[in-house]
């Protein structure tokens, strides 16, 4: 009975809550751009961004029981955000019954059912075989990641930090190597991904080591492939998407040419923040870049046609997700924040030239504001001596 309750708790915090949170930005983009994959990914990035907002102040300003404070506050805010997402979905569903003028008011459940039925119906037998092969390769990776879990020296820090938070309700105030109190280590203290793992462990009442080495690969590896799937939808025709996904699985399986490659981290250090930054956050940024490029093309086309009365502002939800992805970089790794800002700046510069719209620079600069604040906090904590 206890194991069943643990399983339901995991499903609640790792599936239900992220999906409901993802309904918030999904309500503010056009219906043709959202799907179950977008909603789930948006929910995870939104959840991690929310955890950063809650956990970092607790690390800095609460010395004793700071994990307990952050855990309770994050749980409450997550449930409230999930409820807000459900309310927006319900409101749009009701408005769709009375008016079908706005495509953003399409029932999510109906859209998901129609999308899944259309995908299966349009597939040829060759595509079905290719997708079957992809899922076989994905299942092989998940089996290897769980049954042959890799242990390395970093586990002595990251996994033990999660365990300390679970058992002592303290974040980054006890040195994992000795078990003694220590000063705040700014290099790790602002990257709170191990604390999110500890939160999942506490809510599910499962040992933090088991959550790190067994549960996280089963969650993060499929999420990474979901990002690749969304990228493939933007780059390839439907009949070529399965081949792209198969190639991605092959790259991941045979990418262990060095201990420093993203493929190595993807399968052997899945639960570490730097692995999530390299294999999930950065690909998600490219996913958003592709959406923005398509959005710019649509805006250009609409300028040549009369505007419809009452049309909403284009795709605010995409920019909300963009901000959450940038904030997730700080959850994963402090250096990832700097790398993401450089990538954003280069992409904004290229888009401004190719699209001849220099407002893109201002928009992406606004998206990076949380990262700038993060770096400012990092400098203050590292050099002020106040913490």
Coordinates of C-alpha atoms in Angstrom, one line a residue:
X1 CA 0.0 0.0 0.0
X2 CA 2.8 2.4 0.9
X3 CA 4.5 1.7 -2.4
X4 CA 1.3 2.5 -4.3
X5 CA 1.0 5.8 -2.5
X6 CA 4.7 6.6 -3.3
X7 CA 4.0 5.9 -7.0
X8 CA 0.9 8.1 -7.0
X9 CA 2.9 10.9 -5.3
X10 CA 5.6 10.6 -8.0
X11 CA 3.0 10.8 -10.8
X12 CA 1.4 13.8 -9.1
X13 CA 4.6 15.8 -8.8
X14 CA 6.3 14.6 -12.0
X15 CA 3.3 14.5 -14.4
X16 CA 0.1 16.1 -13.1
X17 CA 1.6 19.2 -11.6
X18 CA 4.0 20.0 -14.6
X19 CA 1.2 19.4 -17.1
X20 CA -1.3 21.7 -15.3
X21 CA 1.4 24.4 -14.9
X22 CA 2.1 24.1 -18.6
X23 CA -1.5 25.0 -19.4
X24 CA -0.8 28.6 -18.3
X25 CA 1.5 29.5 -21.2
X26 CA -0.4 27.2 -23.5
X27 CA -3.5 29.4 -23.1
X28 CA -1.6 32.3 -24.6
X29 CA -0.4 30.9 -27.9
X30 CA -2.3 29.9 -31.0
X31 CA -4.0 26.5 -31.0
X32 CA -2.0 25.1 -33.9
X33 CA 1.3 25.6 -32.0
X34 CA 0.4 23.8 -28.8
X35 CA 0.1 20.1 -28.2
X36 CA 0.6 17.7 -25.3
X37 CA 4.4 17.8 -25.7
X38 CA 4.5 21.6 -25.6
X39 CA 2.3 21.7 -22.5
X40 CA 4.4 19.2 -20.6
X41 CA 7.7 20.8 -21.5
X42 CA 6.4 24.3 -20.7
X43 CA 5.2 23.0 -17.3
X44 CA 8.5 21.5 -16.4
X45 CA 10.4 24.6 -17.2
X46 CA 7.8 26.7 -15.4
X47 CA 8.0 24.5 -12.4
X48 CA 11.8 24.7 -12.3
X49 CA 11.8 28.4 -12.7
X50 CA 9.3 28.6 -9.8
X51 CA 11.6 26.5 -7.7
X52 CA 14.5 28.8 -8.4
X53 CA 12.5 31.8 -7.2
X54 CA 11.6 30.0 -4.0
X55 CA 14.8 28.1 -3.2
X56 CA 17.6 30.6 -3.8
X57 CA 16.2 33.2 -1.3
X58 CA 15.8 30.4 1.2
X59 CA 19.4 29.3 0.7
X60 CA 20.7 32.9 1.2
X61 CA 18.5 34.2 3.9
X62 CA 17.3 31.2 6.0
X63 CA 20.1 29.4 7.8
X64 CA 18.3 26.7 9.7
X65 CA 15.6 24.5 8.2
X66 CA 15.9 26.4 4.9
X67 CA 14.9 23.4 2.9
X68 CA 11.8 22.8 4.9
X69 CA 10.8 26.5 4.3
X70 CA 11.5 26.3 0.6
X71 CA 9.8 22.9 0.2
X72 CA 6.5 24.0 1.8
X73 CA 6.4 27.3 -0.1
X74 CA 7.2 25.6 -3.4
X75 CA 4.5 22.9 -2.9
X76 CA 1.9 25.6 -2.2
X77 CA 2.9 27.8 -5.1
X78 CA 3.1 24.8 -7.5
X79 CA -0.5 23.7 -6.6
X80 CA -1.7 27.2 -7.0
X81 CA -0.1 27.5 -10.4
X82 CA -1.5 24.2 -11.4
X83 CA -5.0 25.3 -10.3
X84 CA -4.5 28.5 -12.3
X85 CA -3.7 26.5 -15.4
X86 CA -6.8 24.3 -15.0
X87 CA -8.9 27.4 -14.4
X88 CA -7.6 29.0 -17.7
X89 CA -8.3 25.7 -19.5
X90 CA -11.8 25.6 -18.1
X91 CA -12.5 29.2 -18.9
X92 CA -11.3 28.8 -22.5
X93 CA -13.4 25.6 -22.8
X94 CA -16.5 27.5 -21.8
X95 CA -15.8 30.4 -24.0
X96 CA -15.3 28.0 -26.9
X97 CA -18.8 26.7 -26.5
X98 CA -20.3 30.2 -27.0
X99 CA -17.8 31.5 -29.6
X100 CA -15.4 29.8 -32.0
X101 CA -14.0 33.0 -33.5
X102 CA -10.7 32.8 -31.7
X103 CA -8.5 29.7 -32.3
X104 CA -6.9 30.1 -28.9
X105 CA -10.2 29.0 -27.3
X106 CA -10.0 25.4 -28.5
X107 CA -10.6 22.7 -26.0
X108 CA -7.3 21.2 -25.0
X109 CA -8.6 17.7 -24.5
X110 CA -10.3 17.7 -27.9
X111 CA -7.1 19.0 -29.5
X112 CA -5.0 16.3 -28.0
X113 CA -7.4 13.5 -29.1
X114 CA -7.6 14.9 -32.6
X115 CA -3.8 15.3 -32.8
X116 CA -3.1 11.8 -31.6
X117 CA -5.7 10.2 -33.9
X118 CA -4.4 12.2 -36.9
X119 CA -0.8 11.3 -36.2
X120 CA -1.6 7.5 -36.2
X121 CA -4.0 7.7 -39.1
X122 CA -1.5 9.5 -41.4
X123 CA 1.4 7.1 -40.7
X124 CA 2.5 4.6 -43.3
X125 CA 3.6 1.2 -42.3
X126 CA 7.2 2.2 -42.8
X127 CA 6.8 5.1 -40.4
X128 CA 5.1 2.9 -37.8
X129 CA 8.0 0.5 -38.0
X130 CA 10.5 3.4 -37.7
X131 CA 8.7 4.7 -34.6
X132 CA 8.6 1.2 -33.1
X133 CA 12.4 1.0 -33.6
X134 CA 12.8 4.4 -31.9
X135 CA 10.9 3.3 -28.9
X136 CA 12.9 0.1 -28.7
X137 CA 16.1 2.2 -28.7
X138 CA 14.6 4.5 -26.1
X139 CA 13.6 1.6 -23.9
X140 CA 17.1 0.2 -24.2
X141 CA 18.6 3.4 -23.0
X142 CA 16.2 3.7 -20.1
X143 CA 16.9 0.1 -19.1
X144 CA 20.7 0.6 -19.2
X145 CA 20.4 3.9 -17.3
X146 CA 18.4 2.3 -14.5
X147 CA 19.8 -1.2 -14.3
X148 CA 23.4 -0.3 -14.9
X149 CA 23.5 3.1 -13.1
X150 CA 26.8 4.8 -13.3
X151 CA 28.4 6.2 -10.1
X152 CA 31.2 8.8 -10.2
X153 CA 32.9 11.1 -7.8
X154 CA 30.4 13.9 -8.2
X155 CA 27.8 11.7 -6.5
X156 CA 29.7 12.2 -3.3
X157 CA 28.6 15.9 -3.5
X158 CA 25.4 16.3 -5.5
X159 CA 23.5 13.2 -4.4
X160 CA 24.6 13.6 -0.8
X161 CA 23.4 17.2 -0.8
X162 CA 20.0 15.9 -1.9
X163 CA 20.1 13.3 0.9
X164 CA 21.1 15.9 3.5
X165 CA 18.3 18.2 2.5
X166 CA 15.9 15.2 2.7
X167 CA 17.0 14.1 6.2
X168 CA 18.2 17.3 7.9
X169 CA 16.0 20.0 6.1
X170 CA 19.1 22.0 5.4
X171 CA 20.4 23.3 2.0
X172 CA 24.1 23.8 1.4
X173 CA 24.9 24.4 5.1
X174 CA 26.5 20.9 5.8
X175 CA 29.6 19.8 3.9
X176 CA 28.8 16.4 2.3
X177 CA 32.3 15.1 2.6
X178 CA 32.6 15.4 6.4
X179 CA 29.0 16.0 7.6
X180 CA 30.1 19.2 9.5
X181 CA 28.6 22.7 9.2
X182 CA 30.2 24.8 6.5
X183 CA 30.0 28.3 5.0
X184 CA 27.9 28.9 1.9
X185 CA 29.6 27.6 -1.2
X186 CA 28.5 30.0 -3.9
X187 CA 29.7 27.7 -6.7
X188 CA 27.0 25.2 -5.8
X189 CA 24.6 27.0 -3.6
X190 CA 22.8 28.9 -6.4
X191 CA 22.4 25.8 -8.6
X192 CA 19.5 24.2 -6.7
X193 CA 18.7 21.3 -9.0
X194 CA 19.8 18.7 -6.3
X195 CA 17.3 20.5 -3.9
X196 CA 14.5 19.9 -6.4
X197 CA 15.4 16.2 -6.4
X198 CA 15.3 16.3 -2.6
X199 CA 11.9 17.9 -2.8
X200 CA 10.7 15.0 -5.0
X201 CA 12.2 12.5 -2.6
X202 CA 10.5 14.1 0.4
X203 CA 7.1 14.3 -1.3
X204 CA 7.3 10.7 -2.5
X205 CA 9.0 9.4 0.7
X206 CA 11.7 7.7 -1.5
X207 CA 15.4 7.8 -0.6
X208 CA 17.1 10.6 -2.5
X209 CA 19.7 8.3 -3.9
X210 CA 17.0 6.1 -5.5
X211 CA 15.3 9.2 -6.9
X212 CA 18.6 10.4 -8.4
X213 CA 19.8 7.2 -9.9
X214 CA 16.5 5.4 -10.8
X215 CA 13.6 7.9 -11.0
X216 CA 15.4 10.9 -12.7
X217 CA 16.6 9.0 -15.7
X218 CA 13.1 7.7 -16.4
X219 CA 11.9 11.3 -16.3
X220 CA 14.7 13.4 -17.8
X221 CA 15.7 11.2 -20.7
X222 CA 12.2 11.1 -22.2
X223 CA 11.9 14.8 -21.6
X224 CA 15.1 15.4 -23.6
X225 CA 13.8 13.3 -26.5
X226 CA 10.5 15.2 -26.3
X227 CA 12.5 18.4 -26.9
X228 CA 14.3 16.7 -29.9
X229 CA 10.9 15.7 -31.2
X230 CA 9.6 19.3 -31.0
X231 CA 12.7 20.5 -32.8
X232 CA 12.3 17.8 -35.5
X233 CA 8.7 19.0 -36.0
X234 CA 10.0 22.4 -36.9
X235 CA 12.9 21.2 -39.2
X236 CA 11.5 18.1 -41.0
X237 CA 8.5 16.8 -42.8
X238 CA 6.3 14.4 -40.8
X239 CA 7.5 11.3 -42.8
X240 CA 11.2 12.1 -42.0
X241 CA 10.7 12.8 -38.3
X242 CA 11.0 9.2 -37.2
X243 CA 14.3 8.9 -39.0
X244 CA 15.6 12.0 -37.2
X245 CA 14.6 10.6 -33.8
X246 CA 16.3 7.3 -34.5
X247 CA 19.5 9.2 -35.5
X248 CA 19.3 11.1 -32.2
X249 CA 19.1 7.9 -30.2
X250 CA 22.1 6.5 -32.1
X251 CA 24.1 9.6 -31.4
X252 CA 23.3 9.3 -27.7
X253 CA 24.2 5.6 -27.5
X254 CA 27.5 5.9 -29.3
X255 CA 28.5 9.4 -28.2
X256 CA 30.6 8.3 -25.3
X257 CA 33.9 9.1 -27.1
X258 CA 35.0 11.2 -24.1
X259 CA 33.9 11.7 -20.5
X260 CA 33.1 15.3 -21.3
X261 CA 30.6 14.9 -24.1
X262 CA 26.9 15.8 -23.6
X263 CA 26.0 12.2 -24.6
X264 CA 28.1 10.8 -21.8
X265 CA 26.4 13.1 -19.3
X266 CA 23.0 12.4 -20.8
X267 CA 23.1 8.7 -20.0
X268 CA 25.6 8.4 -17.1
X269 CA 25.0 11.6 -15.1
X270 CA 21.4 12.3 -16.0
X271 CA 20.4 13.5 -12.5
X272 CA 23.2 16.2 -12.3
X273 CA 22.3 19.8 -13.1
X274 CA 25.0 20.2 -15.6
X275 CA 23.7 17.2 -17.6
X276 CA 20.2 18.7 -17.6
X277 CA 21.7 22.1 -18.7
X278 CA 23.6 20.5 -21.7
X279 CA 21.0 17.9 -22.8
X280 CA 17.7 19.6 -22.0
X281 CA 18.0 23.4 -21.4
X282 CA 20.2 24.3 -24.4
X283 CA 18.3 22.2 -26.9
X284 CA 15.1 23.8 -25.6
X285 CA 16.5 27.2 -26.4
X286 CA 17.0 26.1 -30.0
X287 CA 13.5 24.9 -30.0
X288 CA 12.3 28.3 -28.9
X289 CA 14.5 30.0 -31.5
X290 CA 12.8 27.9 -34.2
X291 CA 9.4 28.9 -32.9
X292 CA 10.3 32.6 -32.9
X293 CA 11.6 32.4 -36.5
X294 CA 8.3 30.9 -37.6
X295 CA 6.5 33.5 -35.6
X296 CA 8.4 36.3 -37.4
X297 CA 7.4 34.8 -40.8
X298 CA 3.7 34.7 -39.7
X299 CA 3.8 38.3 -38.5
X300 CA 5.3 39.4 -41.9
X301 CA 2.5 37.6 -43.7
X302 CA -0.2 39.2 -41.6
X303 CA 1.1 42.7 -42.3
X304 CA 0.0 42.2 -45.9
X305 CA -3.5 41.1 -44.9
X306 CA -6.2 43.1 -43.0
X307 CA -6.1 42.5 -39.2
X308 CA -9.1 40.8 -37.5
X309 CA -10.8 42.7 -34.8
X310 CA -10.0 41.4 -31.3
X311 CA -7.0 39.4 -32.2
X312 CA -4.7 38.7 -29.2
X313 CA -1.1 39.7 -29.1
X314 CA 0.9 37.0 -30.9
X315 CA 2.2 34.1 -28.9
X316 CA 2.9 35.7 -25.5
X317 CA 3.0 32.1 -24.1
X318 CA 6.2 31.4 -26.1
X319 CA 8.0 34.2 -24.5
X320 CA 6.8 33.1 -21.1
X321 CA 8.3 29.6 -21.7
X322 CA 11.5 31.3 -23.1
X323 CA 11.9 33.1 -19.8
X324 CA 11.4 29.9 -17.8
X325 CA 13.9 28.0 -19.9
X326 CA 16.5 30.8 -19.2
X327 CA 15.7 30.6 -15.5
X328 CA 16.1 26.8 -15.5
X329 CA 19.7 27.2 -16.6
X330 CA 20.4 28.9 -13.3
X331 CA 18.7 26.0 -11.5
X332 CA 21.0 23.5 -13.2
X333 CA 24.4 25.3 -13.2
X334 CA 25.8 28.7 -12.5
X335 CA 28.1 28.6 -15.5
X336 CA 25.1 27.6 -17.7
X337 CA 23.5 31.1 -17.0
X338 CA 26.5 32.8 -18.7
X339 CA 26.6 30.4 -21.6
X340 CA 22.9 30.8 -22.2
X341 CA 23.2 34.6 -22.2
X342 CA 26.0 34.4 -24.8
X343 CA 23.9 32.1 -27.0
X344 CA 20.9 34.4 -26.7
X345 CA 22.9 37.4 -27.7
X346 CA 24.4 35.7 -30.8
X347 CA 21.1 34.4 -31.9
X348 CA 19.4 37.8 -31.4
X349 CA 22.0 39.5 -33.4
X350 CA 21.6 37.0 -36.3
X351 CA 17.8 37.1 -36.2
X352 CA 17.9 40.9 -36.2
X353 CA 20.0 40.9 -39.4
X354 CA 18.1 38.1 -41.2
X355 CA 14.6 39.3 -40.2
X356 CA 15.4 43.0 -40.4
X357 CA 13.6 43.5 -37.1
X358 CA 15.9 44.9 -34.4
X359 CA 13.2 44.6 -31.8
X360 CA 14.2 41.0 -31.5
X361 CA 17.3 42.2 -29.6
X362 CA 15.2 44.1 -27.1
X363 CA 12.8 41.2 -26.6
X364 CA 15.6 38.6 -26.0
X365 CA 17.4 41.1 -23.8
X366 CA 14.2 41.3 -21.7
X367 CA 14.1 37.5 -21.6
X368 CA 17.7 37.5 -20.1
X369 CA 16.8 39.9 -17.3
X370 CA 16.4 37.0 -14.7
X371 CA 19.8 35.7 -15.8
X372 CA 21.4 39.1 -15.3
X373 CA 19.9 39.3 -11.8
X374 CA 21.2 35.8 -11.1
X375 CA 24.7 36.7 -12.1
X376 CA 24.5 39.9 -10.0
X377 CA 23.5 37.8 -7.0
X378 CA 26.3 35.4 -7.7
X379 CA 28.9 38.2 -7.7
X380 CA 27.4 39.7 -4.5
X381 CA 27.5 36.4 -2.6
X382 CA 30.9 35.5 -3.9
X383 CA 32.7 38.8 -3.1
X384 CA 30.7 40.7 -0.5
X385 CA 31.3 38.3 2.4
X386 CA 27.7 38.9 3.6
X387 CA 26.7 35.3 3.3

